[in-house]
Amino acid sequence: MRRWNGWGDDSINYPLPDSAAYYLQTLVGPGQPSPDVPQEQLLRSISASRLPTHPLISTEPLERLLHARGQSLPDWLDLRTGMLGTCPDGVAFPESSAQVAELITFAMKNKVSVIPYGGGTSVVGHINTLSSERPVLTVDLSRLNRLLHLDHNSLLATFGAGVSGPDLEAQLRAHRLTLGHYPQSFEYSTLGGWIATRSSGQQSLRYGRIEKVFAGARLETPLGCFELPSFPASAAGPDLRELVLGSEGRLGIITEATIRLTPLPDTEDFHAVFFPDFENGIAAARQILATGISLCMLRLSTPTETRTTLTLAGHETLIGTLERLLSLRGLGDKKCMLLMGFSGKAALVQANRHAALEITGKHGGVHIGKTFGSQWHKNRFRTPYLRNTLWELGYAIDTLETAVDWSKVPQMLDSMEAALHNALKSASERVHVFTHLSHLYPYGSSIYTTYLFRLAGESTETLHRWQALKSAASQAIIAGGGTISHQHGVGMDHREYLPAEKGPLGISALGAMLHHFDPGGMMNPGKLLP
Ligand SMILES: Cc1cc2nc3c(=O)[nH]c(=O)nc-3n(C[C@H](O)[C@H](O)[C@H](O)COP(=O)(O)OP(=O)(O)OC[C@H]3O[C@@H](n4cnc5c(N)ncnc54)[C@H](O)[C@@H]3O)c2cc1C
């Protein structure tokens, strides 16, 4: 069963070896575990629903609680420490576009706000209920999950937008096809959510970000049905799909989406290469990209992230052997790890791998084979479970991300990390910070930074710590000319930073567009725009 106040399935755990727990202690001090509030206590705190009755809407406190928050750190604090405050007045589970349209009409008639809900994996407050005079209806799209149409010749499929990652891929695999979109939240996030947040999957180098594979859609809006047909390409004026991508539920509800597919690859290989330092790693990665070698993923960790990954991995004997081997090859404390993925026809995979390894070798890279890469691939959706374990040990862990042109990458990485390191100095708290470049483009890269700090005795103090960290790093991103999000979206947590990159004219154009589709301001109010 899915955890109601943490990440993932409650039968899956990520235990840490004692040595890793000790390592964390040395970095930021002993953890300060904080007991969770029981679910019954939160259920008792939920006030009566303000919604008129409707056959498609449940006003049960449990459904309302389960749809109240996403996966951001403040969301966890609300659920685990009982600071909930607001939750939707009801939750609907429509089974068709017609039922979604009926719910929007009901909401308009009764002056109700509507929050579209995919998998609830948002990490920036997209699906949270804000306190408001109006009742709030959350529309859970999980029952719109079927493959509606498959055009094998055109490599196109139309799905109900509430389909989750595993369900979508299972239905395509039966036809030997794939979408290839694997965000780390793959287990629970949905096609509609990916489109509405402009998501990026771990293998975006081969399959592209969601905007590349999003071909068309049907949306139910307060003004009626908005249909976007699929074309292989079009010069018929501005592309209206761009209005839907990143719309964060403000425009309407995506009920169906048409996506572009790829035949299942014959082979997929993941390899690890260690470099003497980060600069050599970057130089090799950029050369690989510039040469046009075909890969499905590249992920370059800084020395600190490399050290942290090796320590938290467990398998002390195996890692000890690896460390000795790398040390014999002259790699010391500054070493950093590059993961490379290749997929496609076996012969092409082999040729691309050879070409990439030739380049990494020229930059002092030591190729250690497939074991580490295969382990990463096998466990890639398991890593978020570590967040549960760390919380129970008394530590909070969160991530931040941006993207900048290559010329700005080193400076941006340094200033994000410095902002996080310094943010809790006044509270005499240490922060462990590490980074990787995970979505690399020929012209720039995303920068994905993880930070770990201790929970405070008081939940409000933990929230203050998080706010200080988030705000310091977000300001560093804006000051350095980065985007406030490469993949997580805007929601509530990033909206104050949006004007810096869109400008006043851009923000007013965006506001006018949302107002056009939703003149009553009923769709997911308070998200995306300040
Ligand atoms: C552990 C973890 C790892 C993550 N890794 C990644 C990653 O690798 N890459 C990445 O891009 N993101 C990642 N995320 C963030 C998150 O998973 C994405 O933003 C995802 O796209 C959200 O999808 P969802 O279905 O859960 O949407 P929700 O969280 O339910 O909703 C997000 C937003 O989309 C809107 N929305 C959802 N469905 C619809 C619909 N059908 N019509 C209209 N609006 C809709 C909602 O109103 C809301 O504004 C991660 C999150 C977690 C918790």
XYZ file of C-alpha atoms and ligand atoms in Angstrom:
583
model
C 0.000 0.000 0.000
C 1.175 3.544 -0.733
C 2.576 5.443 2.273
C 0.271 8.297 3.256
C 2.985 10.479 4.867
C 6.162 9.499 3.028
C 7.445 8.106 -0.229
C 6.335 4.969 -1.963
C 5.027 1.531 -1.195
C 5.129 0.708 2.501
C 6.520 -2.783 1.809
C 9.709 -1.269 0.343
C 12.434 -0.037 2.673
C 15.928 1.307 2.153
C 17.918 0.314 5.223
C 21.252 2.053 5.788
C 24.312 0.215 7.056
C 25.705 1.428 10.419
C 28.767 2.802 8.646
C 26.553 5.072 6.511
C 24.617 6.308 9.545
C 27.948 7.077 11.239
C 29.117 8.922 8.093
C 26.037 11.180 8.268
C 26.731 11.901 11.923
C 30.230 13.032 11.103
C 28.878 15.336 8.388
C 26.010 17.144 10.111
C 25.814 15.771 13.641
C 23.614 13.130 15.262
C 20.106 12.900 13.820
C 17.166 14.203 15.809
C 14.253 11.812 15.151
C 10.835 13.331 15.528
C 7.808 11.100 16.199
C 5.051 11.014 13.547
C 1.528 12.135 14.320
C -0.894 9.181 13.929
C -3.215 9.310 10.944
C -6.294 9.214 13.253
C -5.202 12.485 14.855
C -5.011 14.226 11.486
C -8.341 12.750 10.384
C -9.982 14.175 13.510
C -8.607 17.638 12.671
C -10.318 17.736 9.250
C -13.310 20.080 9.249
C -16.686 19.333 7.661
C -16.850 19.533 3.873
C -18.340 22.694 2.361
C -19.304 20.978 -0.910
C -22.845 20.282 -2.051
C -23.333 16.547 -2.596
C -22.540 15.080 -6.006
C -22.563 11.385 -6.981
C -18.953 11.520 -8.282
C -17.525 13.225 -5.182
C -16.345 11.619 -1.953
C -16.184 13.836 1.125
C -14.688 11.088 3.323
C -11.935 12.558 5.557
C -9.481 9.802 4.568
C -9.750 10.540 0.805
C -9.404 14.246 1.554
C -6.307 13.650 3.677
C -4.735 11.356 1.059
C -5.112 14.115 -1.573
C -4.105 17.049 0.625
C -0.369 17.193 -0.010
C 2.357 16.177 -2.428
C 5.964 15.224 -1.726
C 7.742 18.485 -0.904
C 9.498 18.804 2.423
C 6.854 21.222 3.796
C 4.242 18.655 2.661
C 5.983 15.956 4.688
C 6.152 18.265 7.703
C 2.426 19.002 7.457
C 1.585 15.307 7.372
C 4.140 13.973 9.820
C 3.855 16.652 12.465
C 0.139 17.428 12.184
C 0.493 20.983 10.766
C -2.036 20.165 8.024
C -4.397 23.160 8.258
C -6.072 22.898 4.871
C -7.285 19.993 2.764
C -9.760 19.630 -0.110
C -13.471 19.567 0.693
C -13.962 16.546 -1.534
C -12.292 14.254 -4.058
C -13.812 13.052 -7.333
C -12.692 10.031 -9.362
C -14.098 10.596 -12.883
C -13.935 7.752 -15.406
C -14.407 9.703 -18.654
C -13.898 13.123 -20.247
C -17.664 13.622 -20.014
C -17.558 13.152 -16.242
C -14.649 15.606 -15.967
C -16.698 18.161 -17.951
C -19.657 17.507 -15.655
C -17.474 18.156 -12.578
C -16.175 21.434 -14.023
C -19.745 22.564 -14.725
C -20.733 21.616 -11.166
C -17.735 23.562 -9.815
C -18.569 26.656 -11.876
C -22.211 26.591 -10.773
C -21.304 26.229 -7.092
C -18.255 28.554 -7.049
C -15.861 25.717 -6.240
C -12.110 25.692 -6.971
C -10.738 22.636 -8.784
C -7.334 20.981 -8.334
C -6.424 18.425 -11.010
C -4.544 15.544 -9.327
C -2.347 13.054 -11.204
C -0.113 10.978 -8.944
C 0.386 13.610 -6.239
C 4.194 13.446 -6.626
C 4.684 17.212 -6.960
C 7.625 18.518 -4.949
C 6.754 22.214 -5.217
C 3.224 22.455 -3.755
C 1.273 22.015 -7.016
C -1.663 20.113 -5.595
C -1.952 21.665 -2.138
C -5.160 23.283 -0.994
C -4.760 26.941 -0.109
C -7.063 28.435 2.473
C -9.964 30.044 0.638
C -13.560 31.171 0.965
C -14.453 28.784 -1.821
C -14.810 25.049 -1.288
C -12.074 23.045 -3.009
C -12.600 19.942 -5.139
C -9.648 17.723 -6.023
C -10.167 15.754 -9.229
C -8.151 12.518 -9.086
C -7.558 11.288 -12.636
C -6.296 7.806 -11.800
C -9.313 6.100 -13.385
C -8.552 7.678 -16.768
C -5.776 5.175 -17.308
C -6.491 3.204 -20.470
C -4.788 2.964 -23.825
C -7.510 4.506 -26.014
C -5.881 4.317 -29.432
C -2.678 2.931 -30.896
C -1.444 3.884 -34.361
C 1.489 1.513 -34.807
C 2.373 2.916 -38.262
C 2.681 6.444 -36.925
C 4.218 5.382 -33.583
C 1.471 7.249 -31.718
C -0.706 6.243 -28.767
C -3.550 8.039 -27.018
C -3.952 7.350 -23.294
C -6.252 8.496 -20.533
C -4.151 11.235 -18.892
C -4.272 9.670 -15.416
C -2.245 6.620 -16.466
C 0.775 6.057 -14.214
C 4.284 5.348 -15.507
C 4.274 1.567 -14.900
C 0.746 1.121 -16.360
C 1.602 3.153 -19.421
C 4.819 1.262 -20.131
C 3.163 -2.142 -19.485
C 0.404 -1.384 -22.012
C 2.981 -0.269 -24.596
C 5.377 -3.138 -23.947
C 2.665 -5.552 -25.088
C 3.146 -3.913 -28.536
C 6.965 -3.817 -28.239
C 6.863 -0.015 -27.923
C 7.954 2.440 -25.267
C 7.532 6.107 -24.335
C 10.855 5.972 -22.477
C 9.860 8.665 -19.969
C 11.338 7.693 -16.604
C 11.278 10.445 -13.978
C 12.492 9.156 -10.635
C 8.840 9.373 -9.482
C 7.896 6.958 -12.308
C 6.074 4.512 -9.991
C 3.326 7.021 -9.176
C 3.488 10.057 -11.462
C 1.125 10.220 -14.438
C 1.108 11.206 -18.086
C -1.132 14.242 -17.398
C 1.133 15.326 -14.533
C 4.254 15.015 -16.714
C 2.684 17.266 -19.358
C 1.279 19.775 -16.861
C 4.691 20.151 -15.165
C 7.041 19.842 -18.204
C 8.692 16.821 -16.711
C 11.995 15.284 -17.718
C 12.806 11.570 -17.525
C 16.163 10.028 -16.676
C 16.661 8.827 -20.269
C 15.783 12.139 -21.868
C 18.977 12.045 -23.932
C 17.382 9.382 -26.124
C 13.642 9.902 -25.718
C 13.520 13.642 -25.031
C 11.757 15.644 -22.371
C 7.959 15.355 -22.241
C 7.545 18.287 -24.634
C 9.274 16.284 -27.378
C 6.927 13.303 -27.081
C 3.702 15.205 -26.359
C 1.808 15.126 -29.664
C -1.751 16.196 -28.807
C -4.428 16.296 -26.131
C -7.996 16.803 -25.075
C -8.629 19.191 -22.195
C -11.825 20.033 -20.378
C -11.734 23.720 -19.471
C -14.273 26.117 -17.915
C -14.852 27.389 -21.500
C -15.455 23.892 -22.878
C -13.430 21.198 -24.591
C -10.044 22.229 -26.030
C -8.662 19.727 -28.542
C -5.112 19.672 -29.832
C -4.755 17.295 -32.782
C -1.460 15.552 -33.507
C 0.684 16.522 -36.523
C 4.210 15.315 -37.257
C 5.076 19.011 -37.730
C 3.185 22.194 -38.500
C 3.831 25.761 -39.602
C 0.269 26.869 -38.821
C 1.184 29.686 -36.456
C 2.207 29.293 -32.792
C 2.064 25.751 -31.455
C -0.836 25.596 -28.967
C 0.615 22.518 -27.260
C 2.984 24.975 -25.587
C 0.012 26.467 -23.719
C -0.713 23.105 -22.142
C 2.880 22.110 -21.325
C 3.632 23.462 -17.862
C 0.070 24.757 -17.359
C -0.007 23.143 -13.867
C -3.751 22.578 -13.850
C -4.520 26.287 -14.353
C -5.943 25.942 -17.858
C -8.187 22.940 -17.456
C -7.948 19.187 -17.036
C -6.064 17.075 -19.574
C -8.239 14.000 -19.981
C -6.493 12.363 -22.957
C -3.008 12.753 -24.357
C -1.403 11.493 -27.557
C 2.266 10.604 -27.278
C 5.114 9.709 -29.640
C 6.629 6.268 -29.193
C 9.843 4.419 -29.921
C 10.213 0.684 -30.615
C 11.567 -1.110 -27.533
C 15.364 -1.140 -27.713
C 17.059 -4.528 -28.247
C 19.769 -3.681 -25.737
C 20.309 -1.262 -22.872
C 23.705 -0.924 -21.222
C 24.748 1.319 -18.346
C 28.436 1.907 -17.623
C 30.405 3.780 -14.978
C 33.587 5.740 -15.625
C 35.603 7.487 -12.897
C 37.580 10.666 -13.656
C 40.448 12.187 -11.678
C 38.362 15.364 -11.188
C 35.102 17.094 -12.150
C 36.694 19.305 -14.828
C 37.857 16.248 -16.790
C 34.408 14.698 -16.378
C 32.721 17.809 -17.819
C 35.186 18.053 -20.680
C 34.588 14.397 -21.625
C 30.797 14.682 -21.363
C 30.722 17.797 -23.539
C 32.926 16.199 -26.156
C 30.706 13.101 -26.222
C 27.648 15.309 -26.776
C 29.356 17.445 -29.418
C 30.483 14.349 -31.342
C 26.874 13.190 -31.734
C 27.401 9.799 -30.070
C 24.004 8.319 -29.308
C 23.313 7.790 -25.592
C 20.194 7.425 -23.481
C 21.665 9.010 -20.342
C 24.674 10.802 -18.923
C 25.008 11.662 -15.273
C 28.111 13.261 -13.849
C 28.514 13.489 -10.069
C 30.778 15.960 -8.272
C 33.507 14.487 -6.026
C 31.279 15.040 -2.958
C 28.312 13.287 -4.560
C 30.588 10.466 -5.724
C 31.914 9.977 -2.173
C 28.414 10.149 -0.691
C 27.013 7.657 -3.213
C 29.810 5.177 -2.586
C 29.415 5.457 1.187
C 25.628 5.190 1.282
C 25.614 2.294 -1.199
C 26.476 -0.248 1.525
C 28.348 -3.252 -0.005
C 31.462 -2.261 1.947
C 33.682 -5.036 0.544
C 32.773 -4.306 -3.062
C 33.197 -0.547 -2.644
C 36.492 -1.079 -0.774
C 37.816 -3.100 -3.726
C 36.669 -0.414 -6.149
C 38.328 2.356 -4.107
C 41.623 0.415 -4.064
C 41.457 -0.207 -7.804
C 40.811 3.478 -8.524
C 43.554 4.540 -6.163
C 46.018 2.261 -7.983
C 45.009 4.077 -11.181
C 45.885 7.396 -9.525
C 42.360 8.576 -8.686
C 42.121 10.222 -5.264
C 39.693 12.369 -3.275
C 38.681 14.495 -6.239
C 37.481 11.552 -8.322
C 34.038 11.790 -9.813
C 31.692 9.327 -11.400
C 30.052 9.471 -14.809
C 27.194 7.103 -15.584
C 26.530 6.534 -19.265
C 23.576 4.689 -20.781
C 23.313 3.326 -24.312
C 20.247 1.797 -25.905
C 19.163 0.539 -29.306
C 20.375 -2.161 -31.692
C 23.167 -4.217 -30.138
C 25.714 -3.341 -32.839
C 24.990 0.388 -32.538
C 25.149 0.240 -28.745
C 28.564 -1.360 -29.009
C 29.833 1.191 -31.536
C 28.547 4.141 -29.484
C 30.041 2.721 -26.299
C 33.447 2.319 -27.951
C 33.338 5.876 -29.270
C 32.319 7.281 -25.866
C 34.961 5.273 -23.979
C 37.644 6.469 -26.370
C 36.787 10.038 -25.370
C 36.531 9.321 -21.621
C 39.915 7.552 -21.788
C 41.513 10.677 -23.271
C 40.310 12.624 -20.221
C 41.810 10.204 -17.719
C 38.547 8.278 -17.222
C 38.764 4.768 -15.748
C 36.007 2.514 -17.067
C 34.909 0.033 -14.420
C 32.454 -1.929 -16.558
C 28.749 -2.523 -16.239
C 28.252 -3.596 -12.603
C 27.868 -0.146 -11.092
C 25.792 1.178 -13.993
C 23.493 -1.860 -13.909
C 23.033 -1.412 -10.145
C 22.067 2.218 -10.693
C 19.565 1.191 -13.376
C 18.080 -1.556 -11.204
C 17.718 0.695 -8.137
C 16.882 3.985 -9.800
C 13.302 4.118 -8.496
C 14.381 2.829 -5.088
C 16.632 5.771 -4.209
C 13.728 8.046 -3.092
C 12.932 5.478 -0.383
C 16.132 6.604 1.329
C 14.255 9.783 2.229
C 11.964 7.753 4.537
C 14.940 6.087 6.243
C 16.776 9.361 6.747
C 13.691 11.014 8.234
C 13.378 8.174 10.718
C 17.042 8.727 11.658
C 16.294 12.426 12.242
C 17.530 13.943 8.959
C 15.724 15.828 6.200
C 16.889 15.542 2.612
C 15.681 17.623 -0.310
C 16.740 18.559 -3.831
C 16.984 21.714 -5.957
C 17.541 22.018 -9.652
C 18.152 24.497 -12.445
C 19.631 24.592 -15.940
C 22.143 26.992 -17.460
C 24.335 27.298 -20.541
C 27.701 25.523 -20.301
C 29.600 28.760 -19.762
C 27.644 29.303 -16.530
C 27.651 25.745 -15.164
C 30.728 25.821 -12.862
C 29.852 29.198 -11.337
C 26.198 28.281 -10.824
C 27.074 24.969 -9.206
C 29.450 26.691 -6.805
C 27.021 29.434 -5.854
C 24.103 27.031 -5.262
C 26.266 24.838 -3.062
C 27.740 27.838 -1.192
C 24.263 29.292 -0.567
C 23.125 25.990 0.938
C 26.294 25.508 3.005
C 25.913 28.978 4.519
C 22.140 29.109 4.984
C 22.036 27.533 8.463
C 25.260 28.995 9.836
C 23.337 31.384 12.102
C 21.576 28.360 13.626
C 24.991 26.623 13.995
C 23.727 23.762 11.843
C 25.831 22.041 9.201
C 24.397 21.119 5.793
C 25.713 18.318 3.591
C 25.455 19.338 -0.058
C 26.209 17.389 -3.240
C 25.413 17.787 -6.919
C 25.214 16.045 -10.257
C 24.619 17.102 -13.830
C 21.874 14.781 -15.021
C 20.300 16.215 -18.152
C 23.106 17.286 -20.430
C 22.553 19.152 -23.678
C 25.150 20.241 -26.249
C 24.510 23.858 -25.147
C 24.185 23.466 -21.380
C 23.114 21.273 -18.514
C 20.720 20.843 -15.650
C 22.287 21.105 -12.193
C 20.681 18.885 -9.558
C 21.718 19.537 -5.979
C 20.810 17.502 -2.916
C 21.039 18.884 0.623
C 20.801 17.089 3.914
C 20.286 18.684 7.314
C 19.056 17.740 10.758
C 15.423 17.869 11.776
C 14.905 20.305 14.646
C 13.133 19.390 17.868
C 10.247 21.685 16.831
C 8.558 21.206 13.453
C 8.273 24.985 12.932
C 12.048 25.245 13.366
C 12.583 22.458 10.779
C 10.337 24.421 8.411
C 12.372 27.602 9.050
C 15.571 25.706 8.282
C 14.101 24.443 5.016
C 12.818 27.921 4.100
C 16.255 29.449 4.734
C 17.920 26.790 2.557
C 15.379 26.934 -0.255
C 15.321 30.701 -0.373
C 19.138 31.072 -0.332
C 19.595 28.578 -3.161
C 16.684 29.962 -5.220
C 18.154 33.454 -4.969
C 21.535 32.122 -6.050
C 19.850 30.497 -9.083
C 18.130 33.730 -10.084
C 21.236 35.851 -9.480
C 23.298 33.501 -11.650
C 20.836 33.625 -14.571
C 19.453 30.087 -14.160
C 15.889 28.932 -14.648
C 14.015 28.417 -11.387
C 13.230 24.885 -12.523
C 14.581 22.497 -15.122
C 12.015 19.790 -14.355
C 10.015 20.147 -11.125
C 7.867 23.084 -12.253
C 6.656 26.152 -10.377
C 3.710 25.281 -8.119
C 3.752 27.446 -4.997
C 7.384 27.154 -3.981
C 8.869 28.732 -7.130
C 6.184 31.211 -8.147
C 7.823 34.276 -6.545
C 10.919 33.647 -8.690
C 9.039 33.332 -11.986
C 8.911 37.080 -12.856
C 12.724 37.188 -12.839
C 12.890 34.907 -15.862
C 9.631 35.741 -17.674
C 9.713 39.523 -17.270
C 6.657 41.770 -16.661
C 5.310 41.402 -20.207
C 5.748 37.640 -20.116
C 3.952 37.347 -16.771
C 1.042 39.501 -17.924
C 0.739 37.502 -21.176
C 0.676 34.285 -19.152
C -1.960 35.729 -16.801
C -4.113 36.846 -19.738
C -3.899 33.410 -21.343
C -4.966 31.660 -18.118
C -7.764 34.194 -17.627
C -8.998 33.520 -21.156
C -9.537 29.800 -20.485
C -10.579 30.241 -16.856
C -12.241 33.659 -16.447
C -13.541 32.778 -12.979
C -10.075 31.808 -11.683
C -11.342 28.439 -10.435
C -8.613 26.143 -11.813
C -5.845 25.401 -9.290
C -5.736 29.000 -8.018
C -2.511 30.297 -6.494
C -0.212 27.948 -8.422
C 2.261 28.929 -11.149
C 1.652 32.698 -11.031
C 2.429 34.877 -8.028
C 10.846 11.061 -5.493
C 10.513 12.021 -6.601
C 11.283 12.028 -7.748
C 10.982 12.901 -8.785
N 11.731 12.845 -9.930
C 11.403 13.632 -10.983
C 12.137 13.535 -12.210
O 13.055 12.721 -12.353
N 11.769 14.353 -13.227
C 10.724 15.216 -13.109
O 10.408 15.892 -14.078
N 10.026 15.334 -11.958
C 10.318 14.563 -10.902
N 9.602 14.654 -9.732
C 8.507 15.631 -9.630
C 7.122 15.067 -10.052
O 7.135 13.660 -10.046
C 6.748 15.570 -11.433
O 6.466 16.955 -11.347
C 5.557 14.864 -12.081
O 5.473 15.270 -13.416
C 4.231 15.097 -11.388
O 3.290 14.174 -11.906
P 1.999 13.749 -11.085
O 1.172 12.889 -11.969
O 2.365 13.170 -9.785
O 1.278 15.148 -10.908
P 0.693 15.822 -9.588
O 1.748 15.943 -8.572
O -0.550 15.137 -9.197
O 0.324 17.261 -10.159
C 1.317 18.143 -10.575
C 0.662 19.320 -11.314
O 0.105 18.863 -12.531
C -1.297 19.134 -12.586
N -1.934 17.992 -13.236
C -1.745 16.680 -12.963
N -2.485 15.932 -13.801
C -3.149 16.801 -14.604
C -4.083 16.648 -15.667
N -4.468 15.452 -16.111
N -4.561 17.773 -16.257
C -4.185 18.999 -15.858
N -3.300 19.196 -14.861
C -2.801 18.108 -14.251
C -1.723 19.323 -11.145
O -2.856 20.143 -11.027
C -0.493 19.956 -10.545
O -0.494 21.329 -10.802
C 9.894 13.801 -8.666
C 9.119 13.782 -7.504
C 9.424 12.907 -6.477
C 8.566 12.898 -5.260
